[in-house]
Amino acid sequence: MTRCWIGAVAVMWMCLASVGLAVLWHYDNAPGEPAHAPGSWPSHSHLSRAADAPTLVMLAHPQCSCSRASLGELEELLARTNVHPKTYVVFLKPAAFGDGWEQTDLWRTAKRLRDVSVVRDDDGVEAQAFGAATSGQTLLYDQNGRLQFSGGITGSRAHQGDNAGRQSLLALLNGGRNARTGTNVYGCPLFASGS
Amino acid sequence: MPQAVPTRSRVTELFEQYQSDLHQRTDRLFAGLLGFQWIAGILFALWISPLAWSGTVSRTHVHVWAAVLLGGIINLFPAALGLLRPGRPSTRFAIGVAQMLMGALLIHLTGGRLETHFHVFGSLAFLAFYRDWRVLIPATIVVALDHMLRGLFWPQSVYGVFVASQWRWLEHAAWVVFEDVFLLMSCVRGLAEMRQTAERTAALEQEVRTRQQAENDERALASLTSAIGLALTRGTELSTMLQQCTEALVKHLDGGLARIWTLNDTERMLELQASAGTHTQLDGPQAKVPIGVLSVGMIALERTPQLSHAEQIDPHLDDALWARREGMVAFAGYPLLVDSKLVGVMTIFSRREFSLSVQDTMAAVADGVAVGIERKRAEAELKRRARDLEEAHEIQRTHAQQLSALVDQLRVTQRHAEAATRAKSDFLASMSHELRTPLNAIILYSELLQEEAADHGQPGSITDLEKIQSAGKHLLELINDILDLSKIEAGKMSLSIETFDIRAMLDELLDTAAPLVQKNNNRLNVHCEDTLGTMDSDLTKTRQILLNLLSNAGKFTRDGVIALDVRDTMIAGRPCVEFAVTDSGVGMTEAQTEKIFEPFTQADVTTTRKYGGTGLGLALVSRFCQLMGGSVAVQSAPGEGSRFVVRLPITGHDSAVDAGAPAKVA
């Protein structure tokens, strides 16, 4: 009797664990809201575009732990490109928070990246200019200001590793063909729903 | 002491106990580890991704909830099993699965960091603590399934690449199996070492048990020996002694039944004397067992111990069924022998096997009991003989009293006889004296009258006077003999020792004796050895002995030959002179020779009438010889003459010789 009871509990346990892992898996693989990036470099952006090189912009929420993987992938990407783009990492700074709120470890990590400009985006002006809604949204504009790529550079939420976004950007920057122009982006919403 | 051999069952029992202990310890270890993992997962989630943000709004990150809830689900159930049901296979299987699930969760929580995969390998190594390779199977299956599913649907999360072969999970699973192989070898080796430890421990336990058993046996045997010794030495009856022995055997050897039979040698039957244990009555069917019948009788017949051990109590044993029913596992029977002589049989049934030391002790006990039985029998025999001796002694005492009375009576009689003898001797002495005085006067006067008659020419009177003188001399001679004899018998005769020459003594003797010998027309032959010298003795009595013998020979021989042979000889190492007087006279019968040395006795009643004499001559010869330490013997046959041999010591005489003892007749 006890044996049957234990067996039943064990089966239930296995099911619960499997379901839990499946839910977690689903969460990790659930993409954020895609960006509605403008096809050309937004004129009202405060960021300056490079005229002789592509410009790469990553918009991130400074408190989003998932974006740590995006920064890691960005570092990987920059290390492997033949053409070095002008790169910005733009961290959201809502007006509701005081100064320094954005100075997180993500900020410091981004600051350590070579040839990367870390920019504070007060109240999400730049994010809205680039139509980004999810932290980790990465945009690539060519030297002519045309949008080449818009998407995430992680395979799932907070997971580093080989992914379609990074591969596409590498291909675009290195002159490759058959590159995708967009991928899912995984991260925290940059703006609260309804805002 | 022999090497202890552990039983296989004990080795298995210890081995399983070690395994169970190890499983339980490892279960408890994993219970702690699972709890730690859970807490660590939560802390890790709180540290890495405490909050999820949506613009300006934050909420607890899903990973935190996953660490709390999913981590709790994964860890707490097997941890509870480890605490509540340690040692069960299901517990460690659940723990194995949980470790792999926790690995999957951690991979999620760490954002797919490859380093987190080491949790899988570490967990497998930890699982090997169980020394149960079966635990690795479900864990490996979970890892393989996880990699397969992720590889199919999300390879980047597990392989770190965006595109991977659908079979790549096999490579990862193979690495896990690769580790499993080493862990399996480790488990197998660990189990082998555990079994060796179990074998060593079991051997040690067995040795300890054996030693303890030996010590217990020694104590029991010492007590048994002491009890048997007490029983054998106490001054009790045989049956009591044997009963105490059987009770000691039962008490100290865990015996079920101990019995002792003694041999009735007359009936060739063993008789039950003592029984202790399950049966104590002595009048059962085995109260009397003939030699050679039943196992007891066979032991007595063959005189060899019989031993049956363990479950194999001899089915032919008379009490085999009873023994098995009572749980007896060993039987021993010993013949009770004393110097190869059978005195009984001792048997014992026991509820445990007899060790060699117990067997040796029982053999010694059997020897002791045998000696005890023999001793008791000897004591009984001794008592019986003492009783007989006492009875004999009583009879002897009665006889002694009677003898004492008789001796007293004899003493009185002797005193009377001695008084009578003294009176007789005194009478004879005085009588002889009184008789010899007138006799000497008669002889002297008759001699004077003969001379006067011759002077007066009265020859007719001379003859009468000669008869008077002759009768007087004969009477005087008779009186002298009686006087001598009475002196001897009265113990008043003494020797007058002097040194004299034998030849001179013979020459002088022959002057006197020759007429006596030759008067019947006999011829006297004298032969003396040249070596004859002197002798220290009583000359008068020596001469009278020879004179009496020669006179007798002349008296009983007519127209014959009388010989006197004298020579030196040795009697019993003493130098003696042998005088042999041989005649060719009438001789004597054997009956006659037996009494001629007695006083007043002649060969027959007609002798005195026919040959004359007093019958005292040979009696005096015999008494004188004995008085002088010599002897006289006679050989004679009717019509063939007689031979008297006198042997006298050359020096002195043997005073120890009883003068009253009779002479020898050859």
PDB file of C-alpha atoms in Angstrom, chain B residues 286-445:
ATOM      1  CA  GLN B 286      17.203 -49.963  29.383  1.00  0.00           C
ATOM      2  CA  ALA B 287      17.593 -50.757  33.074  1.00  0.00           C
ATOM      3  CA  LYS B 288      19.371 -53.962  32.119  1.00  0.00           C
ATOM      4  CA  VAL B 289      21.113 -54.270  28.768  1.00  0.00           C
ATOM      5  CA  PRO B 290      22.966 -57.419  27.741  1.00  0.00           C
ATOM      6  CA  ILE B 291      26.444 -56.988  26.248  1.00  0.00           C
ATOM      7  CA  GLY B 292      26.209 -56.593  22.481  1.00  0.00           C
ATOM      8  CA  VAL B 293      22.566 -55.476  22.532  1.00  0.00           C
ATOM      9  CA  LEU B 294      21.486 -51.911  21.712  1.00  0.00           C
ATOM     10  CA  SER B 295      24.054 -49.209  21.172  1.00  0.00           C
ATOM     11  CA  VAL B 296      25.012 -49.261  24.841  1.00  0.00           C
ATOM     12  CA  GLY B 297      25.697 -52.973  24.671  1.00  0.00           C
ATOM     13  CA  MET B 298      27.642 -52.500  21.432  1.00  0.00           C
ATOM     14  CA  ILE B 299      29.860 -49.874  23.046  1.00  0.00           C
ATOM     15  CA  ALA B 300      30.538 -52.354  25.850  1.00  0.00           C
ATOM     16  CA  LEU B 301      31.196 -55.143  23.346  1.00  0.00           C
ATOM     17  CA  GLU B 302      33.478 -53.158  21.036  1.00  0.00           C
ATOM     18  CA  ARG B 303      35.031 -51.144  23.874  1.00  0.00           C
ATOM     19  CA  THR B 304      35.371 -48.102  21.649  1.00  0.00           C
ATOM     20  CA  PRO B 305      33.728 -44.688  22.111  1.00  0.00           C
ATOM     21  CA  GLN B 306      30.833 -43.822  19.838  1.00  0.00           C
ATOM     22  CA  LEU B 307      30.234 -40.231  18.695  1.00  0.00           C
ATOM     23  CA  SER B 308      27.414 -38.815  16.556  1.00  0.00           C
ATOM     24  CA  HIS B 309      27.245 -35.148  15.710  1.00  0.00           C
ATOM     25  CA  ALA B 310      24.884 -32.414  14.549  1.00  0.00           C
ATOM     26  CA  GLU B 311      21.872 -33.359  12.538  1.00  0.00           C
ATOM     27  CA  GLN B 312      23.399 -36.729  11.822  1.00  0.00           C
ATOM     28  CA  ILE B 313      22.651 -38.525  15.052  1.00  0.00           C
ATOM     29  CA  ASP B 314      22.967 -42.106  14.074  1.00  0.00           C
ATOM     30  CA  PRO B 315      19.506 -43.195  12.911  1.00  0.00           C
ATOM     31  CA  HIS B 316      20.369 -46.653  14.181  1.00  0.00           C
ATOM     32  CA  LEU B 317      20.775 -45.239  17.622  1.00  0.00           C
ATOM     33  CA  ASP B 318      18.063 -46.617  19.836  1.00  0.00           C
ATOM     34  CA  ASP B 319      16.901 -43.176  20.961  1.00  0.00           C
ATOM     35  CA  ALA B 320      17.349 -41.414  17.613  1.00  0.00           C
ATOM     36  CA  LEU B 321      13.686 -40.445  17.243  1.00  0.00           C
ATOM     37  CA  TRP B 322      13.490 -39.247  20.821  1.00  0.00           C
ATOM     38  CA  ALA B 323      16.765 -37.334  20.395  1.00  0.00           C
ATOM     39  CA  ARG B 324      15.521 -35.472  17.320  1.00  0.00           C
ATOM     40  CA  ARG B 325      12.219 -34.688  19.007  1.00  0.00           C
ATOM     41  CA  GLU B 326      14.024 -33.281  22.052  1.00  0.00           C
ATOM     42  CA  GLY B 327      16.407 -31.226  19.919  1.00  0.00           C
ATOM     43  CA  MET B 328      19.482 -33.283  20.724  1.00  0.00           C
ATOM     44  CA  VAL B 329      22.184 -32.779  18.153  1.00  0.00           C
ATOM     45  CA  ALA B 330      25.029 -34.838  19.540  1.00  0.00           C
ATOM     46  CA  PHE B 331      25.512 -38.226  21.183  1.00  0.00           C
ATOM     47  CA  ALA B 332      28.586 -39.658  22.859  1.00  0.00           C
ATOM     48  CA  GLY B 333      29.055 -43.058  24.440  1.00  0.00           C
ATOM     49  CA  TYR B 334      32.194 -44.188  26.257  1.00  0.00           C
ATOM     50  CA  PRO B 335      33.151 -47.630  27.548  1.00  0.00           C
ATOM     51  CA  LEU B 336      34.324 -47.343  31.146  1.00  0.00           C
ATOM     52  CA  LEU B 337      37.628 -49.180  31.204  1.00  0.00           C
ATOM     53  CA  VAL B 338      40.165 -49.759  33.960  1.00  0.00           C
ATOM     54  CA  ASP B 339      43.365 -51.367  32.696  1.00  0.00           C
ATOM     55  CA  SER B 340      41.429 -52.672  29.671  1.00  0.00           C
ATOM     56  CA  LYS B 341      38.846 -54.183  31.982  1.00  0.00           C
ATOM     57  CA  LEU B 342      35.281 -53.070  31.235  1.00  0.00           C
ATOM     58  CA  VAL B 343      33.407 -51.808  34.270  1.00  0.00           C
ATOM     59  CA  GLY B 344      30.522 -49.969  32.589  1.00  0.00           C
ATOM     60  CA  VAL B 345      29.308 -47.556  29.895  1.00  0.00           C
ATOM     61  CA  MET B 346      28.644 -43.804  30.022  1.00  0.00           C
ATOM     62  CA  THR B 347      26.393 -42.046  27.462  1.00  0.00           C
ATOM     63  CA  ILE B 348      25.286 -38.445  26.972  1.00  0.00           C
ATOM     64  CA  PHE B 349      22.907 -36.688  24.581  1.00  0.00           C
ATOM     65  CA  SER B 350      23.506 -32.964  24.124  1.00  0.00           C
ATOM     66  CA  ARG B 351      21.643 -30.040  22.609  1.00  0.00           C
ATOM     67  CA  ARG B 352      24.853 -28.655  21.150  1.00  0.00           C
ATOM     68  CA  GLU B 353      27.762 -30.199  19.364  1.00  0.00           C
ATOM     69  CA  PHE B 354      30.730 -31.547  21.258  1.00  0.00           C
ATOM     70  CA  SER B 355      33.935 -29.632  20.574  1.00  0.00           C
ATOM     71  CA  LEU B 356      37.234 -31.470  20.597  1.00  0.00           C
ATOM     72  CA  SER B 357      38.025 -30.159  24.067  1.00  0.00           C
ATOM     73  CA  VAL B 358      34.623 -31.352  25.303  1.00  0.00           C
ATOM     74  CA  GLN B 359      35.276 -34.769  23.774  1.00  0.00           C
ATOM     75  CA  ASP B 360      38.684 -34.932  25.454  1.00  0.00           C
ATOM     76  CA  THR B 361      37.166 -33.937  28.773  1.00  0.00           C
ATOM     77  CA  MET B 362      34.364 -36.474  28.457  1.00  0.00           C
ATOM     78  CA  ALA B 363      36.944 -39.172  27.720  1.00  0.00           C
ATOM     79  CA  ALA B 364      38.840 -38.095  30.841  1.00  0.00           C
ATOM     80  CA  VAL B 365      35.586 -38.057  32.806  1.00  0.00           C
ATOM     81  CA  ALA B 366      34.850 -41.576  31.556  1.00  0.00           C
ATOM     82  CA  ASP B 367      38.285 -42.694  32.735  1.00  0.00           C
ATOM     83  CA  GLY B 368      37.712 -41.030  36.097  1.00  0.00           C
ATOM     84  CA  VAL B 369      34.257 -42.550  36.479  1.00  0.00           C
ATOM     85  CA  ALA B 370      35.657 -45.974  35.559  1.00  0.00           C
ATOM     86  CA  VAL B 371      38.340 -45.633  38.206  1.00  0.00           C
ATOM     87  CA  GLY B 372      35.700 -44.399  40.630  1.00  0.00           C
ATOM     88  CA  ILE B 373      33.507 -47.421  39.974  1.00  0.00           C
ATOM     89  CA  GLU B 374      36.459 -49.745  40.371  1.00  0.00           C
ATOM     90  CA  ARG B 375      37.471 -47.971  43.557  1.00  0.00           C
ATOM     91  CA  LYS B 376      33.970 -48.232  44.978  1.00  0.00           C
ATOM     92  CA  ARG B 377      33.883 -51.895  44.097  1.00  0.00           C
ATOM     93  CA  ALA B 378      37.301 -52.392  45.677  1.00  0.00           C
ATOM     94  CA  GLU B 379      36.092 -50.562  48.755  1.00  0.00           C
ATOM     95  CA  ALA B 380      33.028 -52.815  48.899  1.00  0.00           C
ATOM     96  CA  GLU B 381      35.252 -55.863  48.451  1.00  0.00           C
ATOM     97  CA  LEU B 382      37.585 -54.518  51.102  1.00  0.00           C
ATOM     98  CA  LYS B 383      34.675 -54.014  53.463  1.00  0.00           C
ATOM     99  CA  ARG B 384      33.470 -57.527  52.767  1.00  0.00           C
ATOM    100  CA  ARG B 385      36.926 -58.927  53.379  1.00  0.00           C
ATOM    101  CA  ALA B 386      37.345 -56.798  56.452  1.00  0.00           C
ATOM    102  CA  ARG B 387      34.067 -58.223  57.687  1.00  0.00           C
ATOM    103  CA  ASP B 388      35.282 -61.751  56.917  1.00  0.00           C
ATOM    104  CA  LEU B 389      38.564 -60.930  58.549  1.00  0.00           C
ATOM    105  CA  GLU B 390      36.765 -59.594  61.564  1.00  0.00           C
ATOM    106  CA  GLU B 391      34.751 -62.786  61.736  1.00  0.00           C
ATOM    107  CA  ALA B 392      37.910 -64.840  61.303  1.00  0.00           C
ATOM    108  CA  HIS B 393      39.586 -62.692  63.867  1.00  0.00           C
ATOM    109  CA  GLU B 394      36.691 -63.330  66.210  1.00  0.00           C
ATOM    110  CA  ILE B 395      36.997 -67.043  65.620  1.00  0.00           C
ATOM    111  CA  GLN B 396      40.728 -66.795  66.101  1.00  0.00           C
ATOM    112  CA  ARG B 397      40.179 -64.833  69.273  1.00  0.00           C
ATOM    113  CA  THR B 398      37.881 -67.587  70.507  1.00  0.00           C
ATOM    114  CA  HIS B 399      40.442 -70.155  69.479  1.00  0.00           C
ATOM    115  CA  ALA B 400      43.166 -68.140  71.155  1.00  0.00           C
ATOM    116  CA  GLN B 401      41.131 -67.985  74.300  1.00  0.00           C
ATOM    117  CA  GLN B 402      40.574 -71.691  74.084  1.00  0.00           C
ATOM    118  CA  LEU B 403      44.237 -72.169  73.316  1.00  0.00           C
ATOM    119  CA  SER B 404      45.186 -69.931  76.154  1.00  0.00           C
ATOM    120  CA  ALA B 405      42.999 -71.976  78.449  1.00  0.00           C
ATOM    121  CA  LEU B 406      44.557 -75.078  77.000  1.00  0.00           C
ATOM    122  CA  VAL B 407      48.030 -73.658  77.438  1.00  0.00           C
ATOM    123  CA  ASP B 408      47.198 -72.765  80.994  1.00  0.00           C
ATOM    124  CA  GLN B 409      45.913 -76.228  81.427  1.00  0.00           C
ATOM    125  CA  LEU B 410      49.015 -77.613  79.763  1.00  0.00           C
ATOM    126  CA  ARG B 411      51.162 -75.380  81.883  1.00  0.00           C
ATOM    127  CA  VAL B 412      49.497 -76.785  84.925  1.00  0.00           C
ATOM    128  CA  THR B 413      49.886 -80.247  83.522  1.00  0.00           C
ATOM    129  CA  GLN B 414      53.492 -79.464  82.652  1.00  0.00           C
ATOM    130  CA  ARG B 415      54.101 -78.182  86.116  1.00  0.00           C
ATOM    131  CA  HIS B 416      52.551 -81.304  87.433  1.00  0.00           C
ATOM    132  CA  ALA B 417      54.609 -83.391  85.018  1.00  0.00           C
ATOM    133  CA  GLU B 418      57.767 -81.517  85.870  1.00  0.00           C
ATOM    134  CA  ALA B 419      57.004 -81.959  89.489  1.00  0.00           C
ATOM    135  CA  ALA B 420      56.358 -85.592  88.847  1.00  0.00           C
ATOM    136  CA  THR B 421      59.546 -85.823  86.800  1.00  0.00           C
ATOM    137  CA  ARG B 422      61.528 -84.095  89.476  1.00  0.00           C
ATOM    138  CA  ALA B 423      59.953 -86.351  92.020  1.00  0.00           C
ATOM    139  CA  LYS B 424      60.750 -89.309  89.807  1.00  0.00           C
ATOM    140  CA  SER B 425      64.311 -88.165  89.271  1.00  0.00           C
ATOM    141  CA  ASP B 426      64.759 -87.427  92.900  1.00  0.00           C
ATOM    142  CA  PHE B 427      63.249 -90.764  93.651  1.00  0.00           C
ATOM    143  CA  LEU B 428      65.467 -92.476  91.097  1.00  0.00           C
ATOM    144  CA  ALA B 429      68.536 -90.651  92.287  1.00  0.00           C
ATOM    145  CA  SER B 430      67.904 -91.451  95.867  1.00  0.00           C
ATOM    146  CA  MET B 431      66.719 -94.902  94.940  1.00  0.00           C
ATOM    147  CA  SER B 432      69.826 -95.509  92.854  1.00  0.00           C
ATOM    148  CA  HIS B 433      71.979 -94.264  95.620  1.00  0.00           C
ATOM    149  CA  GLU B 434      70.168 -96.419  98.096  1.00  0.00           C
ATOM    150  CA  LEU B 435      70.354 -99.403  95.742  1.00  0.00           C
ATOM    151  CA  ARG B 436      73.929 -98.925  94.602  1.00  0.00           C
ATOM    152  CA  THR B 437      75.279 -98.948  98.181  1.00  0.00           C
ATOM    153  CA  PRO B 438      74.027-102.437  99.011  1.00  0.00           C
ATOM    154  CA  LEU B 439      74.685-103.593  95.451  1.00  0.00           C
ATOM    155  CA  ASN B 440      78.286-102.545  95.633  1.00  0.00           C
ATOM    156  CA  ALA B 441      78.506-104.370  98.916  1.00  0.00           C
ATOM    157  CA  ILE B 442      76.919-107.465  97.364  1.00  0.00           C
ATOM    158  CA  ILE B 443      79.253-107.350  94.347  1.00  0.00           C
ATOM    159  CA  LEU B 444      82.276-106.722  96.523  1.00  0.00           C
ATOM    160  CA  TYR B 445      81.355-109.427  98.997  1.00  0.00           C
TER     161      TYR B 445
END
